[in-house]
Coordinates of C-alpha atoms in Angstrom, one line a residue:
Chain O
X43 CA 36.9 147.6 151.8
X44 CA 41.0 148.5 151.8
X45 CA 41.8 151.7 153.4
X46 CA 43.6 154.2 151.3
X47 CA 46.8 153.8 153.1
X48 CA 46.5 149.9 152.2
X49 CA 45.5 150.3 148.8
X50 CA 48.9 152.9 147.9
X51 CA 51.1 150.1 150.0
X52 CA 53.7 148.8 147.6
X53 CA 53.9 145.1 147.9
X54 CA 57.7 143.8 147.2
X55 CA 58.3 140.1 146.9
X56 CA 62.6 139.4 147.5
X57 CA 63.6 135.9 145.6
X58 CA 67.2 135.2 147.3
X59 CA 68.5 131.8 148.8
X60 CA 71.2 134.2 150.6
X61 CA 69.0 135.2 153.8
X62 CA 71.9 138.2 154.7
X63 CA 71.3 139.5 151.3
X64 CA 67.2 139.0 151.5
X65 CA 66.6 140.0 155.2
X66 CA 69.2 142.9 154.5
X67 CA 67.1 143.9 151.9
X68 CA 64.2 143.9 153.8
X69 CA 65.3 145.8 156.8
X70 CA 66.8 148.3 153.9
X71 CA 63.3 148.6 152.9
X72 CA 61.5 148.3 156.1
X73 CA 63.6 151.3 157.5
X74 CA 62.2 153.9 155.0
X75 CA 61.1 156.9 156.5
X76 CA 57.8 156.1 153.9
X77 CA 55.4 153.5 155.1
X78 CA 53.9 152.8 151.6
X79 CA 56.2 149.5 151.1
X80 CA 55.8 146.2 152.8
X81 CA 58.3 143.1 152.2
X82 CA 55.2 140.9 151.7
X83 CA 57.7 137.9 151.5
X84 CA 61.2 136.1 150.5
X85 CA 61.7 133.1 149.0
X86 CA 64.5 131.0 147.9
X87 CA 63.4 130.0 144.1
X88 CA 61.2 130.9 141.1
X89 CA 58.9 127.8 142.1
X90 CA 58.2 129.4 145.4
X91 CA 58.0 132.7 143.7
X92 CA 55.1 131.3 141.6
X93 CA 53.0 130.3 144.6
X94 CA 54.2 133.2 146.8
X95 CA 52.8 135.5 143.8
X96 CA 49.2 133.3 143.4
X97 CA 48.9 134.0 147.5
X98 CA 50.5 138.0 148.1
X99 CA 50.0 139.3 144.9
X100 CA 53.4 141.4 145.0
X101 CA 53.3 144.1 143.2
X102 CA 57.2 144.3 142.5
X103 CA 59.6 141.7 142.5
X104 CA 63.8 141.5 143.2
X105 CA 65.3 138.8 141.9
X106 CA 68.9 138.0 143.5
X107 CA 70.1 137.2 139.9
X108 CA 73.1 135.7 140.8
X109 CA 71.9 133.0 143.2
X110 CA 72.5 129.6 141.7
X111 CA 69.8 128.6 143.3
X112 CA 67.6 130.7 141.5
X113 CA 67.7 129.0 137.6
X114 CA 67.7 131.8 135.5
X115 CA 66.0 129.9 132.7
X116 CA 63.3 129.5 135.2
X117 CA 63.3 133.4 136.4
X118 CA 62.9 134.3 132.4
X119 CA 60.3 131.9 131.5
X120 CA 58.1 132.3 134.2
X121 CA 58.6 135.9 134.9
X122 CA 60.0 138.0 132.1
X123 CA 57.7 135.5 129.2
X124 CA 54.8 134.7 131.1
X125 CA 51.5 136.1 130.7
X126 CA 51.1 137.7 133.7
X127 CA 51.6 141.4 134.3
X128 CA 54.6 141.4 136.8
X129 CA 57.2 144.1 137.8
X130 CA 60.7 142.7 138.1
X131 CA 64.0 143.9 138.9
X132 CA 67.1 141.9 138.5
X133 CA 70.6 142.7 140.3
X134 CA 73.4 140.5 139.4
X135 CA 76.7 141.3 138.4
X136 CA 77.2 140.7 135.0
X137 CA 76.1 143.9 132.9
X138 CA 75.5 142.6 129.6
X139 CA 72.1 140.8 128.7
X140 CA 70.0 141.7 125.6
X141 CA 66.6 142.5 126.4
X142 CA 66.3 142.7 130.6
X143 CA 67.2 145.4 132.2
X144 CA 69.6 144.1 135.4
X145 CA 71.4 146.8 138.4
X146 CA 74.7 146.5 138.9
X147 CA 74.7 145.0 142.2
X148 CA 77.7 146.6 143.0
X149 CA 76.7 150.1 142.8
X150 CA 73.3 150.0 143.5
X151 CA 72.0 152.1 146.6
X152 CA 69.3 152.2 148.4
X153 CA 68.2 155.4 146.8
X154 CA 67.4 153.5 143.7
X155 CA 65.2 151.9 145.5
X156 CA 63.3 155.1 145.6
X157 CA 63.6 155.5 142.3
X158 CA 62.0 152.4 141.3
X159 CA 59.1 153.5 143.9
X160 CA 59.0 156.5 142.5
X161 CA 58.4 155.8 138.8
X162 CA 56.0 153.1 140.1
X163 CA 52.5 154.3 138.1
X164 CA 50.1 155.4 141.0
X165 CA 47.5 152.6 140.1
X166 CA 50.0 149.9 139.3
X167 CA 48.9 147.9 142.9
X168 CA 45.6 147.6 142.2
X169 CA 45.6 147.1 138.8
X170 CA 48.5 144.1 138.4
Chain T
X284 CA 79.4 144.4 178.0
X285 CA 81.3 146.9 175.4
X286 CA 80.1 145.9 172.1
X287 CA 82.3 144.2 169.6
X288 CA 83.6 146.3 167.2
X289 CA 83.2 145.4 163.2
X290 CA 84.1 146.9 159.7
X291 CA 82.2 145.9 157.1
X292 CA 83.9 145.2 153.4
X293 CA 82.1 144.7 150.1
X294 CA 82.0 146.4 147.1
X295 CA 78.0 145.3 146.5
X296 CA 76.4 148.4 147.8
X297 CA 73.3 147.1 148.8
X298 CA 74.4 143.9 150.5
X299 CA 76.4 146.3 152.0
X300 CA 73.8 148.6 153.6
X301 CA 71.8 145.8 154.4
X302 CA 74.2 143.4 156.4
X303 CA 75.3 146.2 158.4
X304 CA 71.7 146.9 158.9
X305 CA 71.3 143.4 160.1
X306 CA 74.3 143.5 162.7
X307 CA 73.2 147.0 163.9
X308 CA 69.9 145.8 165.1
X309 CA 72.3 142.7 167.2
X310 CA 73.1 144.2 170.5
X311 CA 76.5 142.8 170.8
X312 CA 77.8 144.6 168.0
X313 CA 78.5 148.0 166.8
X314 CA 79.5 148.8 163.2
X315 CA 82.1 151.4 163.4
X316 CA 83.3 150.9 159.9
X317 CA 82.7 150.2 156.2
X318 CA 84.8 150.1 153.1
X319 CA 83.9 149.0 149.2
X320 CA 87.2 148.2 148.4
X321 CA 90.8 146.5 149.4
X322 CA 92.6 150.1 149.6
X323 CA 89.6 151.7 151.6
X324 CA 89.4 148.7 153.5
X325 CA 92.9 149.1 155.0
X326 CA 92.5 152.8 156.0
X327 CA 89.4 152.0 158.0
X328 CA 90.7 149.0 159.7
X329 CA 94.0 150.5 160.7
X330 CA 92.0 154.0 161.6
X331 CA 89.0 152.3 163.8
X332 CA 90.8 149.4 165.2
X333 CA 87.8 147.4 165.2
X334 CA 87.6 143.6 167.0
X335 CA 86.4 142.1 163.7
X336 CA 86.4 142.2 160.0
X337 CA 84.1 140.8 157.8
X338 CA 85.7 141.2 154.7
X339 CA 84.6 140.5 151.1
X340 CA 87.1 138.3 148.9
X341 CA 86.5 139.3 145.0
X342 CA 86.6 143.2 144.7
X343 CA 88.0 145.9 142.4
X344 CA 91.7 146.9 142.8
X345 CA 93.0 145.0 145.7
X346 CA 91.0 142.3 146.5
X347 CA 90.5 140.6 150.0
X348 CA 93.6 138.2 150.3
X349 CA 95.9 141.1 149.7
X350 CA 94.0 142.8 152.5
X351 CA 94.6 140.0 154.7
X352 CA 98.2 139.6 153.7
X353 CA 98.5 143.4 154.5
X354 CA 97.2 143.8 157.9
X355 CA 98.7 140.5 159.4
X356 CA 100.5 140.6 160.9
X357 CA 100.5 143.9 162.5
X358 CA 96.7 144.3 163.4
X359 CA 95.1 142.4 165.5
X360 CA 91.4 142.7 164.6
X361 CA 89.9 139.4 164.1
X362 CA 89.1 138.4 160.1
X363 CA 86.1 136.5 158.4
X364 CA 86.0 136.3 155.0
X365 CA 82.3 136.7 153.7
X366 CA 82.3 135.1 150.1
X367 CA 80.5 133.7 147.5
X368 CA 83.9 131.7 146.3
X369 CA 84.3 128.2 146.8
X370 CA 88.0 128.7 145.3
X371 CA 90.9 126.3 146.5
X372 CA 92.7 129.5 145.9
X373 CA 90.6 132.1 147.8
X374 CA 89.9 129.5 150.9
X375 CA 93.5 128.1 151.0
X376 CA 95.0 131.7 150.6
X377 CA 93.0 133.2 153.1
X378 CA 94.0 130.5 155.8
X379 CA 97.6 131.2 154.7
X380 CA 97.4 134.9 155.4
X381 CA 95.6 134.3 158.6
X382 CA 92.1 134.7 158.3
X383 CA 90.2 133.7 160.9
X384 CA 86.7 132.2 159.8
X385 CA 85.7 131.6 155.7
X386 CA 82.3 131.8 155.7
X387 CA 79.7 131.8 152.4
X388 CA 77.6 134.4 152.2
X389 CA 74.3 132.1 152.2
X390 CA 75.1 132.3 156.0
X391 CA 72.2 133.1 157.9
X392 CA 72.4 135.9 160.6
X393 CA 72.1 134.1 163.4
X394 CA 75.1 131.2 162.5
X395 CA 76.8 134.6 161.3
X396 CA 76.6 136.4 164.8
X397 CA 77.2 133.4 166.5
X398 CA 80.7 133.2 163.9
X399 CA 82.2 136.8 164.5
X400 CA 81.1 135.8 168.8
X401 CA 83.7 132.2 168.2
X402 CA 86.7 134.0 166.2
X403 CA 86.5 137.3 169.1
X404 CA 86.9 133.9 171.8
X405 CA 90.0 132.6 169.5
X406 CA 88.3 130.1 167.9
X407 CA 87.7 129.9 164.0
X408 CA 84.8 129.2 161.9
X409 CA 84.4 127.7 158.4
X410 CA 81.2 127.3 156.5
X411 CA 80.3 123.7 156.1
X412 CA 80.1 123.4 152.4
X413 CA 84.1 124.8 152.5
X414 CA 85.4 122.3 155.2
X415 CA 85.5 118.9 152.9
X416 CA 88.2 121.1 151.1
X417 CA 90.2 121.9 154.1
X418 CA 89.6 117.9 154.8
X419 CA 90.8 117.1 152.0
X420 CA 94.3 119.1 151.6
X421 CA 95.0 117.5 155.5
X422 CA 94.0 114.0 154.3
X423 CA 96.7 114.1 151.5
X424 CA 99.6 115.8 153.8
X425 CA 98.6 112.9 156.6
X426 CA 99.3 110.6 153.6
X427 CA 102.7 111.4 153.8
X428 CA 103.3 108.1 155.2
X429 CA 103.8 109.2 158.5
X430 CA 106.6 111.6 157.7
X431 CA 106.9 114.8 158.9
X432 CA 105.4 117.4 157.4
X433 CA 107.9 120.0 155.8
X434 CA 109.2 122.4 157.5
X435 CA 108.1 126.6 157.2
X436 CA 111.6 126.5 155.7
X437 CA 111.5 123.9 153.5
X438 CA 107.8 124.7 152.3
X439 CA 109.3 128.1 151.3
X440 CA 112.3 126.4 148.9
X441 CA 109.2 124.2 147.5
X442 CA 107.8 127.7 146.3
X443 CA 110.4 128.9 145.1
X444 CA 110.9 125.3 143.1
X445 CA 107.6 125.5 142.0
X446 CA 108.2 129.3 140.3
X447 CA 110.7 128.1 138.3
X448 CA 113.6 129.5 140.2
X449 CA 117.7 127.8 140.3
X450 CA 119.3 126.9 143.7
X451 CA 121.3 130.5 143.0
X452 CA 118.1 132.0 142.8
X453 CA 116.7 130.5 145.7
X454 CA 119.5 130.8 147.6
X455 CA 119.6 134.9 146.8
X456 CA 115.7 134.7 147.7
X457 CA 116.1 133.3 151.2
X458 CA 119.5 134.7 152.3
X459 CA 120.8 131.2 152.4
X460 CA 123.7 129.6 150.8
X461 CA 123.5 127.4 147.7
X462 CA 124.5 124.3 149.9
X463 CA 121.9 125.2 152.3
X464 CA 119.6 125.3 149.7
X465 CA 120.4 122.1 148.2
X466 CA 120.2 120.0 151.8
X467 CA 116.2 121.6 151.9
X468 CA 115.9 120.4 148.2
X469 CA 117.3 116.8 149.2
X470 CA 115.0 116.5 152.5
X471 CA 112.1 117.5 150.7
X472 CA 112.6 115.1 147.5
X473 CA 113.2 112.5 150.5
X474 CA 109.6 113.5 152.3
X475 CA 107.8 113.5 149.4
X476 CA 109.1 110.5 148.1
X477 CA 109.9 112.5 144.7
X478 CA 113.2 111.3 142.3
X479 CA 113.1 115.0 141.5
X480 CA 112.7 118.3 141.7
X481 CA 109.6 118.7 139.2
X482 CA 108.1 115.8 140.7
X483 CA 108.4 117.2 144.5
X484 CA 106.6 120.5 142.8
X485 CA 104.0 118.3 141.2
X486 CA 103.4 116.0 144.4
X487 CA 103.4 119.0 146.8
X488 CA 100.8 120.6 144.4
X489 CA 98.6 117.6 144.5
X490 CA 99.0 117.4 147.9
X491 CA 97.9 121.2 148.5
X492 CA 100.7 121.9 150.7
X493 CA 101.4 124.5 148.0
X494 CA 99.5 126.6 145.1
X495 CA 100.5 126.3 141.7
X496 CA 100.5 129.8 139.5
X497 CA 100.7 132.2 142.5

């Protein structure tokens, strides 16, 4: 049986090759004066990703969009077309693409972190 | 041991926040700066006078070469480019203006602490994937024949050759006379084995002892 702190944890999976920008990220995240969100993981391309989400079960995922090592063909088949239920965000600096919303890595702050958290449906880990 | 002082530079926010979260929990370091752009950058380096810069090459307004090319060489702050460019232009420019290090930002922590520990001792540091470049400029001036490589003088003429500009020009340029400018144009035609002036521009191009289009 979880405990309730467990089962409000937000479970955040970081797909970066660049481990300044992942393990930044992380301690970013780790450092919030909240304790509900755990960096469950980071991995280096959407075919980790895959497995890493079959075993943690993330319940958000951010994509370092403008890694070559992360195909982006790959990131929107597998993530933004595939069946499963997944929360993605996507920072990269190019602003213009159709259908995706992506953050403008250059002004993004941590404090939109929070937002994302914040608009986060209370249910959404358990029911992924 | 006094920590080594740093200023962080990049416009992206969040790598930002979190690479000088990364170097705050190192205990050799202290960040005592940060900037998001070339013009910010400058202020904070000349007001905190830190022992290192890690400094971002593409951002808004004036971007990290100019930076460079500002500070040396008054300042004496050690600089490391942190980049996602594998330019010619960007690398080859920031060696010119005196950078220290050129490191790519897939650069893990520890290789980047143990960088910003070699340029404070006077040493430089390039990332791997950047140093078959540098290889490869010195392989084509060693292939001089066994000349000597031109002179700071000369390789300033060659510049101005290469931007199009007459011997007048040039001389006006470099506070030299005409004649002076024509005995540099001669020994560097002889060097570079050129039969004339276009050619010595072309062949010093190819040769990466200068940058076309700057």
């Amino acid at each position: 049986m979880e405990t309730p702190s467990r089962e409000f944890q937000r479970r955040v999976l970081i797909v970066s090759s660049h481990p300044l920008f992942g393990l930044g990220l992380r301690r970013l995240l780790d450092s919030r004066p909240q304790t509900d969100v755990v960096v469950i993981g980071i991995v280096e391309s959407v075919s980790e990703a895959m497995g890493a989400i079959d075993h943690l079960r993330p319940d958000l995922i951010i994509v370092d969009y403008d890694d070559e090592t992360v195909s982006r063909e790959e990131v929107l088949m597998r993530f933004i077309e595939g069946g499963e239920r997944l929360r993605i965000v996507l920072l990269s600096l190019e602003e213009d693409h159709n259908d995706i919303v992506i953050y403008d890595r250059r002004t993004l702050l941590t404090s939109k972190i929070d937002d994302w958290l914040a608009e986060w449906p209370a249910d959404m880990g358990s029911t992924r | 041991m006094k920590p080594i002082h740093l200023v962080v530079v990049d416009d992206h926010a969040l790598f930002r926040a979190g690479l000088v979260g990364l170097l705050s929990d190192m205990p050799e370091f202290e960040v005592v700066g940060e900037a998001a752009d070339g013009e910010e950058a400058l202020s904070v380096i000349r007001d905190r006078k830190p022992d290192v810069v890690l400094l971002d090459v593409n951002m808004p307004g004036k971007n990290g070469l100019e930076v460079v090319r500002e500070l040396r060489p008054h300042e004496k702050c050690c600089i490391i480019m942190l980049t996602i460019s594998k330019e010619d232009d960007d690398l080859f420019g920031a060696i010119t203006y005196g950078a220290d290090g050129y490191l790519l930002k897939n650069v893990g922590p520890d290789e980047l602490r143990k960088a910003i520990i070699q340029v404070v001792n006077g040493k430089s540091v390039l990332s791997p994937e950047v140093t078959r470049q540098v290889m490869h400029v010195v392989a084509g001036m060693q292939s001089v024949g066994g000349e000597a490589i031109l002179s700071a003088r000369e390789l300033e003429v060659l510049t101005c050759l290469a931007r199009g500009m007459t011997t007048s020009q040039i001389a006006g340029e470099l506070f030299i006379t005409e004649n002076t400018v024509k005995t540099h144009v001669r020994h560097i035609m002889e060097k570079l084995n050129a039969a004339n002036r276009a050619e010595a521009v072309s062949k010093a191009a190819k040769m990466g002892l200068i940058r076309l289009g700057n």
